[in-house]
Amino acid sequence: MIKNWFKNIGPGPLVAAAFIGPGTVTVCTLAGVHFAYVLLWTMVLSIIATIVLQEMSARLGIISQKGLAEIIRTEITNPIFKAFAILLILSAIVVGNAAYEAGNISGGVLGLETVFGNPYVEIGTINFNPLSVIIGLFAFVLLYIGNYKILERVLVSLVILMSLAFLITAIITKPDVSEIFKGIVLPKFPKDSILVIIGLIGTTVVPYNLFLHASLVKEKWQHPEDLKFARKDTIIAVVLGGLVSMCIIISAASIQSEGISNAADLAKGLEPLFGNFAKYFLAIGLFAAGITSAITAPLAAAYVATGCLGWESNMKSKKFRAVWMIILLLGVVFSSLGIKSIEIIKFAQVTNGILLPLIAGFLIWVMNKQSVLGNNKNNVKQNIFGFIILGISIILSLATMHKVLGLNIF
């Protein structure tokens, strides 16, 4: 039974690996430190929304045997709207992932530094971190091999490692189970929690994952009969990813300190209370979260760029490799030199905030097209869930613009 389950694992764990990056770890840490278990319900909502959208994305990829970017290029016929959509997608995913990649690599580095210390090397007037290069080289080799099965196995292993690390950390803190249950089933909005709620949803329901899933799923499955495997794969992986996020919140809730602002601080804060073991497990989890996102972000950018521009979406093609190489190189340089491109990250946040409702809306529209999906188009129940999530994504988009640009929307 276990052997068959592993045989039928698809790109679901890669999707989970993509949304549990250092940003997610940081937001979940802040949620736990400042609000204990109260915002766990937000993760339940995020998990449901992610499953609904990722299932649509996977179904589209299997039935059409095309990526989401390719579908957008072919199905939008109005030239002005098509140009706007492609420009927005390229800006949000390609430029955005280049900005976030430094954070992904830095997250993996933080995990290593928690255990091994700070290995910065001075070259003239420049402080240089060799750990960023090591993580970058690991990601480079894995992506350059261009073999989906190898990529899948490595990322599944890292996701399992990350899941166990955060789960064990949460158990070590001996949480109050009744309070956890209340936090899951009773939605509450404590004072000053709205931005954290937005962050928890925004780091789980990720636009680039919709593109990544539709492109990767056709590497694994090619027939409508495989839809049942894809659905099971998606549900298990997203629920597992959501539980990892919950474990981080639960771990952080054990420390009520204003000095905790990221996962590295959380690791240090856990040490005096629960010993070295807690610190090491958390460091392993942070390292795995960083390195998995450092691999999936360039991969998603490459699929988006090649799909939007009509290039060959083959992991071994020169143009495909050129895109992820540029993203990875920028991430390594920015991370190793400690450069924080705040303005680029703000731009990426805004474009991703605008992109999510547009992509969710397009996805629901195309999922109702008989010409694209035949009998596998959305049913009434799927459309109801889809439109509810579309409404949430619009609110999230407005809130993101309010947060980043300071626009007086609310």
mmCIF file of C-alpha atoms in Angstrom:
data_model
loop_
_atom_site.group_PDB
_atom_site.id
_atom_site.type_symbol
_atom_site.label_atom_id
_atom_site.label_comp_id
_atom_site.label_asym_id
_atom_site.label_seq_id
_atom_site.Cartn_x
_atom_site.Cartn_y
_atom_site.Cartn_z
ATOM 1 C CA MET A 1 0.000 0.000 0.000
ATOM 2 C CA ILE A 2 2.795 2.444 0.962
ATOM 3 C CA LYS A 3 4.705 1.407 -2.174
ATOM 4 C CA ASN A 4 1.671 2.203 -4.365
ATOM 5 C CA TRP A 5 1.183 5.554 -2.607
ATOM 6 C CA PHE A 6 4.787 6.568 -3.324
ATOM 7 C CA LYS A 7 4.410 5.355 -6.916
ATOM 8 C CA ASN A 8 1.386 7.643 -7.395
ATOM 9 C CA ILE A 9 2.955 10.722 -5.785
ATOM 10 C CA GLY A 10 2.810 13.579 -8.267
ATOM 11 C CA PRO A 11 3.767 17.252 -8.144
ATOM 12 C CA GLY A 12 1.613 17.893 -5.041
ATOM 13 C CA PRO A 13 4.591 17.830 -2.637
ATOM 14 C CA LEU A 14 6.406 20.257 -4.967
ATOM 15 C CA VAL A 15 3.456 22.642 -4.603
ATOM 16 C CA ALA A 16 3.628 22.264 -0.819
ATOM 17 C CA ALA A 17 7.396 22.805 -0.974
ATOM 18 C CA ALA A 18 6.825 25.988 -2.978
ATOM 19 C CA PHE A 19 4.372 27.630 -0.562
ATOM 20 C CA ILE A 20 6.252 26.708 2.625
ATOM 21 C CA GLY A 21 9.199 29.030 2.157
ATOM 22 C CA PRO A 22 10.988 31.345 4.592
ATOM 23 C CA GLY A 23 8.210 33.942 4.146
ATOM 24 C CA THR A 24 5.587 31.448 5.306
ATOM 25 C CA VAL A 25 7.781 30.353 8.212
ATOM 26 C CA THR A 26 8.265 33.990 9.283
ATOM 27 C CA VAL A 27 4.553 34.910 9.044
ATOM 28 C CA CYS A 28 3.543 31.755 10.939
ATOM 29 C CA THR A 29 6.160 32.533 13.605
ATOM 30 C CA LEU A 30 4.765 36.046 14.076
ATOM 31 C CA ALA A 31 1.194 34.663 14.200
ATOM 32 C CA GLY A 32 2.142 32.245 16.973
ATOM 33 C CA VAL A 33 4.239 34.692 19.003
ATOM 34 C CA HIS A 34 1.672 37.516 18.983
ATOM 35 C CA PHE A 35 -1.666 35.647 18.831
ATOM 36 C CA ALA A 36 -0.881 32.118 20.125
ATOM 37 C CA TYR A 37 -3.346 29.596 18.593
ATOM 38 C CA VAL A 38 -6.094 32.136 17.785
ATOM 39 C CA LEU A 39 -5.319 32.424 14.041
ATOM 40 C CA LEU A 40 -5.116 28.692 13.279
ATOM 41 C CA TRP A 41 -8.552 28.953 11.603
ATOM 42 C CA THR A 42 -6.898 31.117 8.938
ATOM 43 C CA MET A 43 -4.740 28.161 7.918
ATOM 44 C CA VAL A 44 -7.833 25.936 7.594
ATOM 45 C CA LEU A 45 -9.382 28.508 5.248
ATOM 46 C CA SER A 46 -6.103 28.778 3.306
ATOM 47 C CA ILE A 47 -5.822 24.987 2.954
ATOM 48 C CA ILE A 48 -9.376 24.690 1.546
ATOM 49 C CA ALA A 49 -8.802 27.587 -0.893
ATOM 50 C CA THR A 50 -5.478 26.142 -2.047
ATOM 51 C CA ILE A 51 -6.930 22.655 -2.594
ATOM 52 C CA VAL A 52 -9.819 24.044 -4.705
ATOM 53 C CA LEU A 53 -7.578 26.180 -6.956
ATOM 54 C CA GLN A 54 -4.731 23.651 -7.233
ATOM 55 C CA GLU A 55 -7.190 20.862 -8.144
ATOM 56 C CA MET A 56 -8.493 23.032 -11.000
ATOM 57 C CA SER A 57 -4.936 23.771 -12.102
ATOM 58 C CA ALA A 58 -3.974 20.079 -12.055
ATOM 59 C CA ARG A 59 -7.141 19.077 -13.933
ATOM 60 C CA LEU A 60 -6.440 21.710 -16.586
ATOM 61 C CA GLY A 61 -2.854 20.478 -17.021
ATOM 62 C CA ILE A 62 -3.824 16.806 -17.356
ATOM 63 C CA ILE A 63 -6.759 17.283 -19.756
ATOM 64 C CA SER A 64 -5.229 20.009 -21.967
ATOM 65 C CA GLN A 65 -1.593 18.812 -21.629
ATOM 66 C CA LYS A 66 -0.637 22.486 -21.548
ATOM 67 C CA GLY A 67 0.627 24.829 -18.858
ATOM 68 C CA LEU A 68 -1.573 27.631 -17.506
ATOM 69 C CA ALA A 69 0.575 30.315 -19.196
ATOM 70 C CA GLU A 70 0.132 28.543 -22.567
ATOM 71 C CA ILE A 71 -3.642 28.371 -22.045
ATOM 72 C CA ILE A 72 -3.776 32.099 -21.251
ATOM 73 C CA ARG A 73 -1.813 32.879 -24.422
ATOM 74 C CA THR A 74 -4.118 30.789 -26.615
ATOM 75 C CA GLU A 75 -7.533 31.329 -24.988
ATOM 76 C CA ILE A 76 -7.473 35.133 -24.529
ATOM 77 C CA THR A 77 -8.254 36.444 -28.005
ATOM 78 C CA ASN A 78 -8.422 40.216 -27.347
ATOM 79 C CA PRO A 79 -4.876 41.459 -28.194
ATOM 80 C CA ILE A 80 -4.908 44.340 -25.680
ATOM 81 C CA PHE A 81 -6.153 42.190 -22.784
ATOM 82 C CA LYS A 82 -3.752 39.375 -23.788
ATOM 83 C CA ALA A 83 -0.769 41.765 -23.801
ATOM 84 C CA PHE A 84 -1.813 43.184 -20.410
ATOM 85 C CA ALA A 85 -2.259 39.675 -18.926
ATOM 86 C CA ILE A 86 1.112 38.428 -20.211
ATOM 87 C CA LEU A 87 2.935 41.568 -19.028
ATOM 88 C CA LEU A 88 1.360 41.334 -15.558
ATOM 89 C CA ILE A 89 2.130 37.611 -15.264
ATOM 90 C CA LEU A 90 5.737 38.034 -16.384
ATOM 91 C CA SER A 91 6.174 40.952 -13.960
ATOM 92 C CA ALA A 92 4.596 39.183 -10.988
ATOM 93 C CA ILE A 93 6.042 35.700 -11.460
ATOM 94 C CA VAL A 94 9.392 36.181 -13.185
ATOM 95 C CA VAL A 95 10.475 39.508 -11.614
ATOM 96 C CA GLY A 96 8.706 38.625 -8.357
ATOM 97 C CA ASN A 97 10.387 35.231 -8.040
ATOM 98 C CA ALA A 98 13.765 36.842 -8.743
ATOM 99 C CA ALA A 99 13.110 39.185 -5.791
ATOM 100 C CA TYR A 100 11.863 36.392 -3.523
ATOM 101 C CA GLU A 101 14.672 33.992 -4.488
ATOM 102 C CA ALA A 102 17.208 35.843 -2.334
ATOM 103 C CA GLY A 103 14.828 35.371 0.614
ATOM 104 C CA ASN A 104 14.437 31.661 -0.159
ATOM 105 C CA ILE A 105 18.201 31.109 -0.211
ATOM 106 C CA SER A 106 18.683 33.312 2.867
ATOM 107 C CA GLY A 107 16.077 31.200 4.691
ATOM 108 C CA GLY A 108 18.053 28.041 3.994
ATOM 109 C CA VAL A 109 21.218 29.846 5.121
ATOM 110 C CA LEU A 110 19.512 30.939 8.390
ATOM 111 C CA GLY A 111 18.741 27.314 9.145
ATOM 112 C CA LEU A 112 22.393 26.345 8.659
ATOM 113 C CA GLU A 113 23.658 29.372 10.611
ATOM 114 C CA THR A 114 21.458 28.440 13.582
ATOM 115 C CA VAL A 115 23.495 25.229 13.860
ATOM 116 C CA PHE A 116 26.926 26.137 12.446
ATOM 117 C CA GLY A 117 27.208 29.840 13.250
ATOM 118 C CA ASN A 118 27.848 32.816 10.958
ATOM 119 C CA PRO A 119 30.520 32.009 8.330
ATOM 120 C CA TYR A 120 30.696 35.425 6.579
ATOM 121 C CA VAL A 121 33.975 35.972 4.701
ATOM 122 C CA GLU A 122 35.423 39.446 4.067
ATOM 123 C CA ILE A 123 36.710 40.062 0.543
ATOM 124 C CA GLY A 124 38.030 43.623 0.568
ATOM 125 C CA THR A 125 35.124 45.787 1.680
ATOM 126 C CA ILE A 126 32.519 43.131 0.814
ATOM 127 C CA ASN A 127 31.008 40.691 3.327
ATOM 128 C CA PHE A 128 30.317 37.398 1.541
ATOM 129 C CA ASN A 129 28.347 34.366 2.759
ATOM 130 C CA PRO A 130 29.596 31.080 1.215
ATOM 131 C CA LEU A 131 26.523 29.153 2.462
ATOM 132 C CA SER A 132 24.367 31.017 -0.092
ATOM 133 C CA VAL A 133 26.627 29.751 -2.884
ATOM 134 C CA ILE A 134 26.481 26.174 -1.567
ATOM 135 C CA ILE A 135 22.656 26.226 -1.538
ATOM 136 C CA GLY A 136 22.630 27.899 -4.972
ATOM 137 C CA LEU A 137 24.929 25.211 -6.394
ATOM 138 C CA PHE A 138 22.703 22.447 -4.999
ATOM 139 C CA ALA A 139 19.645 24.042 -6.658
ATOM 140 C CA PHE A 140 21.604 24.581 -9.900
ATOM 141 C CA VAL A 141 22.716 20.943 -10.194
ATOM 142 C CA LEU A 142 19.216 19.625 -9.480
ATOM 143 C CA LEU A 143 17.568 21.958 -12.021
ATOM 144 C CA TYR A 144 20.280 21.483 -14.661
ATOM 145 C CA ILE A 145 19.854 17.698 -14.616
ATOM 146 C CA GLY A 146 16.355 18.482 -15.905
ATOM 147 C CA ASN A 147 14.894 15.136 -14.846
ATOM 148 C CA TYR A 148 11.397 15.416 -13.329
ATOM 149 C CA LYS A 149 11.636 12.103 -11.430
ATOM 150 C CA ILE A 150 14.909 13.084 -9.725
ATOM 151 C CA LEU A 151 13.540 16.542 -8.910
ATOM 152 C CA GLU A 152 10.369 14.992 -7.503
ATOM 153 C CA ARG A 153 12.223 12.507 -5.286
ATOM 154 C CA VAL A 154 14.599 15.089 -3.855
ATOM 155 C CA LEU A 155 11.818 17.585 -3.094
ATOM 156 C CA VAL A 156 9.518 14.916 -1.623
ATOM 157 C CA SER A 157 12.387 13.866 0.687
ATOM 158 C CA LEU A 158 12.988 17.477 1.723
ATOM 159 C CA VAL A 159 9.250 18.051 2.338
ATOM 160 C CA ILE A 160 9.088 14.929 4.539
ATOM 161 C CA LEU A 161 12.203 16.123 6.417
ATOM 162 C CA MET A 162 10.692 19.604 6.847
ATOM 163 C CA SER A 163 7.345 18.179 7.999
ATOM 164 C CA LEU A 164 8.954 15.926 10.610
ATOM 165 C CA ALA A 165 11.216 18.730 11.850
ATOM 166 C CA PHE A 166 8.373 21.196 12.454
ATOM 167 C CA LEU A 167 6.021 18.499 13.805
ATOM 168 C CA ILE A 168 8.599 17.302 16.359
ATOM 169 C CA THR A 169 9.318 20.928 17.346
ATOM 170 C CA ALA A 170 5.590 21.517 17.961
ATOM 171 C CA ILE A 171 5.272 18.326 20.034
ATOM 172 C CA ILE A 172 8.341 19.240 22.131
ATOM 173 C CA THR A 173 6.638 22.495 23.204
ATOM 174 C CA LYS A 174 3.752 20.468 24.777
ATOM 175 C CA PRO A 175 0.908 22.646 23.444
ATOM 176 C CA ASP A 176 -2.584 22.951 24.936
ATOM 177 C CA VAL A 177 -4.658 20.696 22.645
ATOM 178 C CA SER A 178 -8.023 22.204 23.669
ATOM 179 C CA GLU A 179 -6.788 25.722 22.817
ATOM 180 C CA ILE A 180 -5.481 24.464 19.469
ATOM 181 C CA PHE A 181 -8.922 23.011 18.693
ATOM 182 C CA LYS A 182 -10.595 26.324 19.583
ATOM 183 C CA GLY A 183 -8.171 28.208 17.341
ATOM 184 C CA ILE A 184 -8.989 25.887 14.436
ATOM 185 C CA VAL A 185 -12.805 25.974 14.653
ATOM 186 C CA LEU A 186 -13.547 29.455 16.073
ATOM 187 C CA PRO A 187 -12.653 32.345 13.729
ATOM 188 C CA LYS A 188 -11.481 35.386 15.716
ATOM 189 C CA PHE A 189 -9.985 38.721 14.687
ATOM 190 C CA PRO A 190 -7.847 39.997 17.588
ATOM 191 C CA LYS A 191 -6.712 43.614 17.580
ATOM 192 C CA ASP A 192 -3.924 44.323 15.027
ATOM 193 C CA SER A 193 -4.245 40.820 13.540
ATOM 194 C CA ILE A 194 -5.610 41.712 10.085
ATOM 195 C CA LEU A 195 -2.186 42.076 8.408
ATOM 196 C CA VAL A 196 -1.043 38.742 9.845
ATOM 197 C CA ILE A 197 -4.261 37.080 8.580
ATOM 198 C CA ILE A 198 -3.605 38.559 5.122
ATOM 199 C CA GLY A 199 -0.025 37.286 5.314
ATOM 200 C CA LEU A 200 -1.058 33.744 6.309
ATOM 201 C CA ILE A 201 -3.521 33.469 3.412
ATOM 202 C CA GLY A 202 -1.230 35.245 0.951
ATOM 203 C CA THR A 203 1.747 32.959 1.613
ATOM 204 C CA THR A 204 -0.394 29.810 1.207
ATOM 205 C CA VAL A 205 -2.629 30.640 -1.775
ATOM 206 C CA VAL A 206 0.250 31.496 -4.134
ATOM 207 C CA PRO A 207 -0.331 32.553 -7.790
ATOM 208 C CA TYR A 208 2.853 30.987 -9.144
ATOM 209 C CA ASN A 209 1.855 27.578 -7.750
ATOM 210 C CA LEU A 210 -1.127 27.514 -10.133
ATOM 211 C CA PHE A 211 1.289 27.835 -13.058
ATOM 212 C CA LEU A 212 3.793 25.374 -11.585
ATOM 213 C CA HIS A 213 1.157 22.704 -10.882
ATOM 214 C CA ALA A 214 -0.454 22.809 -14.342
ATOM 215 C CA SER A 215 2.983 22.522 -15.982
ATOM 216 C CA LEU A 216 4.379 19.758 -13.759
ATOM 217 C CA VAL A 217 1.282 17.573 -13.586
ATOM 218 C CA LYS A 218 1.534 16.681 -17.301
ATOM 219 C CA GLU A 219 5.053 15.374 -16.676
ATOM 220 C CA LYS A 220 3.478 12.719 -14.438
ATOM 221 C CA TRP A 221 0.016 12.052 -15.909
ATOM 222 C CA GLN A 222 -1.399 12.236 -19.455
ATOM 223 C CA HIS A 223 -4.851 10.618 -19.293
ATOM 224 C CA PRO A 224 -8.250 11.630 -17.812
ATOM 225 C CA GLU A 225 -8.247 8.373 -15.827
ATOM 226 C CA ASP A 226 -5.318 9.784 -13.858
ATOM 227 C CA LEU A 227 -7.404 12.637 -12.420
ATOM 228 C CA LYS A 228 -8.228 10.601 -9.307
ATOM 229 C CA PHE A 229 -4.506 10.232 -8.544
ATOM 230 C CA ALA A 230 -3.926 13.952 -9.114
ATOM 231 C CA ARG A 231 -6.788 14.902 -6.755
ATOM 232 C CA LYS A 232 -5.528 12.606 -4.000
ATOM 233 C CA ASP A 233 -1.972 13.863 -4.511
ATOM 234 C CA THR A 234 -3.114 17.503 -4.297
ATOM 235 C CA ILE A 235 -5.271 17.046 -1.190
ATOM 236 C CA ILE A 236 -2.633 15.064 0.762
ATOM 237 C CA ALA A 237 0.207 17.453 -0.145
ATOM 238 C CA VAL A 238 -1.674 20.703 0.560
ATOM 239 C CA VAL A 239 -3.096 19.391 3.861
ATOM 240 C CA LEU A 240 0.412 18.248 4.854
ATOM 241 C CA GLY A 241 1.786 21.685 3.931
ATOM 242 C CA GLY A 242 -0.964 23.381 5.938
ATOM 243 C CA LEU A 243 -0.212 21.180 8.956
ATOM 244 C CA VAL A 244 3.458 22.186 8.720
ATOM 245 C CA SER A 245 2.416 25.855 8.850
ATOM 246 C CA MET A 246 0.166 25.098 11.846
ATOM 247 C CA CYS A 247 3.061 23.361 13.619
ATOM 248 C CA ILE A 248 5.189 26.503 13.195
ATOM 249 C CA ILE A 249 2.380 28.637 14.707
ATOM 250 C CA ILE A 250 2.003 26.161 17.599
ATOM 251 C CA SER A 251 5.793 26.134 18.234
ATOM 252 C CA ALA A 252 5.946 29.940 18.220
ATOM 253 C CA ALA A 253 2.972 30.185 20.604
ATOM 254 C CA SER A 254 5.102 28.662 23.366
ATOM 255 C CA ILE A 255 7.259 31.809 23.455
ATOM 256 C CA GLN A 256 5.610 35.094 24.380
ATOM 257 C CA SER A 257 8.437 37.479 23.563
ATOM 258 C CA GLU A 258 8.538 40.742 21.645
ATOM 259 C CA GLY A 259 12.082 39.928 20.535
ATOM 260 C CA ILE A 260 10.967 37.200 18.120
ATOM 261 C CA SER A 261 10.688 38.465 14.537
ATOM 262 C CA ASN A 262 11.693 35.448 12.418
ATOM 263 C CA ALA A 263 12.310 31.708 12.589
ATOM 264 C CA ALA A 264 15.978 32.106 13.526
ATOM 265 C CA ASP A 265 14.903 34.116 16.603
ATOM 266 C CA LEU A 266 12.334 31.407 17.342
ATOM 267 C CA ALA A 267 15.063 28.744 17.247
ATOM 268 C CA LYS A 268 17.140 30.732 19.756
ATOM 269 C CA GLY A 269 14.072 31.387 21.916
ATOM 270 C CA LEU A 270 13.200 27.690 22.098
ATOM 271 C CA GLU A 271 16.699 26.657 23.215
ATOM 272 C CA PRO A 272 16.588 27.821 26.870
ATOM 273 C CA LEU A 273 13.051 26.465 27.333
ATOM 274 C CA PHE A 274 13.265 23.110 25.564
ATOM 275 C CA GLY A 275 16.998 22.452 25.059
ATOM 276 C CA ASN A 276 19.178 22.127 21.976
ATOM 277 C CA PHE A 277 16.946 19.523 20.342
ATOM 278 C CA ALA A 278 14.150 22.005 19.653
ATOM 279 C CA LYS A 279 16.628 24.457 18.127
ATOM 280 C CA TYR A 280 18.135 21.824 15.848
ATOM 281 C CA PHE A 281 14.785 20.467 14.645
ATOM 282 C CA LEU A 282 13.584 23.983 13.851
ATOM 283 C CA ALA A 283 16.857 24.779 12.055
ATOM 284 C CA ILE A 284 16.472 21.651 9.895
ATOM 285 C CA GLY A 285 12.899 22.669 9.052
ATOM 286 C CA LEU A 286 13.954 26.216 8.122
ATOM 287 C CA PHE A 287 16.813 24.893 5.963
ATOM 288 C CA ALA A 288 14.448 22.509 4.122
ATOM 289 C CA ALA A 289 11.835 25.265 3.664
ATOM 290 C CA GLY A 290 14.435 27.609 2.184
ATOM 291 C CA ILE A 291 16.059 25.132 -0.165
ATOM 292 C CA THR A 292 12.792 23.699 -1.529
ATOM 293 C CA SER A 293 11.494 27.183 -2.343
ATOM 294 C CA ALA A 294 14.896 28.101 -3.814
ATOM 295 C CA ILE A 295 14.390 25.254 -6.302
ATOM 296 C CA THR A 296 10.680 25.686 -7.093
ATOM 297 C CA ALA A 297 10.691 29.506 -7.553
ATOM 298 C CA PRO A 298 13.148 29.515 -10.530
ATOM 299 C CA LEU A 299 11.358 26.460 -11.964
ATOM 300 C CA ALA A 300 7.969 28.201 -11.845
ATOM 301 C CA ALA A 301 9.453 31.363 -13.388
ATOM 302 C CA ALA A 302 10.885 29.315 -16.271
ATOM 303 C CA TYR A 303 7.534 27.603 -16.965
ATOM 304 C CA VAL A 304 5.715 30.954 -16.883
ATOM 305 C CA ALA A 305 8.203 32.773 -19.129
ATOM 306 C CA THR A 306 8.360 30.000 -21.734
ATOM 307 C CA GLY A 307 4.563 29.549 -21.709
ATOM 308 C CA CYS A 308 3.833 33.281 -22.043
ATOM 309 C CA LEU A 309 6.410 33.826 -24.795
ATOM 310 C CA GLY A 310 5.583 30.679 -26.771
ATOM 311 C CA TRP A 311 8.959 29.018 -26.161
ATOM 312 C CA GLU A 312 9.476 25.290 -25.644
ATOM 313 C CA SER A 313 8.578 24.376 -22.047
ATOM 314 C CA ASN A 314 11.146 21.612 -21.789
ATOM 315 C CA MET A 315 13.336 21.384 -18.691
ATOM 316 C CA LYS A 316 16.385 20.750 -20.905
ATOM 317 C CA SER A 317 15.772 23.482 -23.511
ATOM 318 C CA LYS A 318 18.266 26.386 -23.617
ATOM 319 C CA LYS A 319 15.684 29.165 -23.142
ATOM 320 C CA PHE A 320 14.002 27.328 -20.255
ATOM 321 C CA ARG A 321 17.377 26.877 -18.545
ATOM 322 C CA ALA A 322 18.363 30.495 -19.221
ATOM 323 C CA VAL A 323 15.312 31.800 -17.297
ATOM 324 C CA TRP A 324 15.839 29.741 -14.136
ATOM 325 C CA MET A 325 19.594 30.376 -14.236
ATOM 326 C CA ILE A 326 19.049 34.155 -14.193
ATOM 327 C CA ILE A 327 16.554 33.884 -11.296
ATOM 328 C CA LEU A 328 18.869 31.599 -9.315
ATOM 329 C CA LEU A 329 21.960 33.740 -9.981
ATOM 330 C CA LEU A 330 20.207 36.927 -8.811
ATOM 331 C CA GLY A 331 19.039 35.103 -5.670
ATOM 332 C CA VAL A 332 22.541 33.819 -4.843
ATOM 333 C CA VAL A 333 24.172 37.235 -5.423
ATOM 334 C CA PHE A 334 21.587 39.170 -3.399
ATOM 335 C CA SER A 335 21.623 36.601 -0.581
ATOM 336 C CA SER A 336 25.408 36.145 -0.349
ATOM 337 C CA LEU A 337 26.012 39.929 -0.271
ATOM 338 C CA GLY A 338 23.081 40.584 2.078
ATOM 339 C CA ILE A 339 21.359 42.919 -0.410
ATOM 340 C CA LYS A 340 17.688 43.562 0.423
ATOM 341 C CA SER A 341 15.880 44.776 -2.690
ATOM 342 C CA ILE A 342 12.923 46.197 -0.742
ATOM 343 C CA GLU A 343 11.450 48.134 -3.663
ATOM 344 C CA ILE A 344 11.535 45.084 -5.966
ATOM 345 C CA ILE A 345 9.910 42.941 -3.263
ATOM 346 C CA LYS A 346 7.202 45.585 -2.731
ATOM 347 C CA PHE A 347 6.600 45.624 -6.482
ATOM 348 C CA ALA A 348 6.374 41.815 -6.477
ATOM 349 C CA GLN A 349 3.905 41.849 -3.562
ATOM 350 C CA VAL A 350 1.626 44.328 -5.328
ATOM 351 C CA THR A 351 1.738 42.526 -8.695
ATOM 352 C CA ASN A 352 1.122 39.159 -6.995
ATOM 353 C CA GLY A 353 -1.767 40.720 -5.056
ATOM 354 C CA ILE A 354 -3.331 41.943 -8.311
ATOM 355 C CA LEU A 355 -2.496 38.697 -10.110
ATOM 356 C CA LEU A 356 -4.212 36.263 -7.721
ATOM 357 C CA PRO A 357 -7.852 37.362 -8.356
ATOM 358 C CA LEU A 358 -7.151 37.766 -12.102
ATOM 359 C CA ILE A 359 -5.673 34.262 -12.379
ATOM 360 C CA ALA A 360 -8.368 32.775 -10.125
ATOM 361 C CA GLY A 361 -11.020 34.465 -12.294
ATOM 362 C CA PHE A 362 -9.397 33.277 -15.527
ATOM 363 C CA LEU A 363 -9.005 29.766 -14.105
ATOM 364 C CA ILE A 364 -12.714 29.547 -13.205
ATOM 365 C CA TRP A 365 -13.632 30.890 -16.670
ATOM 366 C CA VAL A 366 -11.468 28.407 -18.564
ATOM 367 C CA MET A 367 -12.503 25.527 -16.261
ATOM 368 C CA ASN A 368 -16.066 26.026 -17.567
ATOM 369 C CA LYS A 369 -15.068 25.786 -21.248
ATOM 370 C CA GLN A 370 -16.274 22.596 -22.928
ATOM 371 C CA SER A 371 -13.837 23.216 -25.795
ATOM 372 C CA VAL A 372 -10.846 22.981 -23.428
ATOM 373 C CA LEU A 373 -11.944 20.393 -20.837
ATOM 374 C CA GLY A 374 -14.868 18.505 -22.371
ATOM 375 C CA ASN A 375 -16.743 16.533 -19.723
ATOM 376 C CA ASN A 376 -14.099 17.418 -17.123
ATOM 377 C CA LYS A 377 -15.178 21.046 -16.868
ATOM 378 C CA ASN A 378 -16.287 22.442 -13.486
ATOM 379 C CA ASN A 379 -19.521 21.239 -11.925
ATOM 380 C CA VAL A 380 -21.836 23.479 -9.871
ATOM 381 C CA LYS A 381 -20.183 22.673 -6.533
ATOM 382 C CA GLN A 382 -16.697 23.387 -7.898
ATOM 383 C CA ASN A 383 -17.906 26.728 -9.300
ATOM 384 C CA ILE A 384 -19.507 27.749 -5.976
ATOM 385 C CA PHE A 385 -16.249 27.060 -4.108
ATOM 386 C CA GLY A 386 -14.304 28.780 -6.890
ATOM 387 C CA PHE A 387 -16.354 31.995 -6.738
ATOM 388 C CA ILE A 388 -16.149 32.135 -2.923
ATOM 389 C CA ILE A 389 -12.357 31.892 -3.179
ATOM 390 C CA LEU A 390 -12.357 34.492 -5.971
ATOM 391 C CA GLY A 391 -14.167 36.890 -3.613
ATOM 392 C CA ILE A 392 -11.622 36.223 -0.855
ATOM 393 C CA SER A 393 -8.745 36.776 -3.320
ATOM 394 C CA ILE A 394 -10.187 40.167 -4.352
ATOM 395 C CA ILE A 395 -10.355 41.248 -0.681
ATOM 396 C CA LEU A 396 -6.803 39.935 -0.197
ATOM 397 C CA SER A 397 -5.627 41.867 -3.273
ATOM 398 C CA LEU A 398 -7.117 45.150 -2.017
ATOM 399 C CA ALA A 399 -5.663 44.564 1.443
ATOM 400 C CA THR A 400 -2.213 43.854 -0.045
ATOM 401 C CA MET A 401 -2.254 47.126 -1.996
ATOM 402 C CA HIS A 402 -3.434 48.930 1.145
ATOM 403 C CA LYS A 403 -0.593 47.394 3.146
ATOM 404 C CA VAL A 404 2.231 47.904 0.634
ATOM 405 C CA LEU A 405 1.241 51.183 -1.032
ATOM 406 C CA GLY A 406 -0.639 52.735 1.862
ATOM 407 C CA LEU A 407 -3.679 53.278 -0.381
ATOM 408 C CA ASN A 408 -6.822 54.339 1.476
ATOM 409 C CA ILE A 409 -8.958 51.449 0.219
ATOM 410 C CA PHE A 410 -10.642 50.465 3.493
#
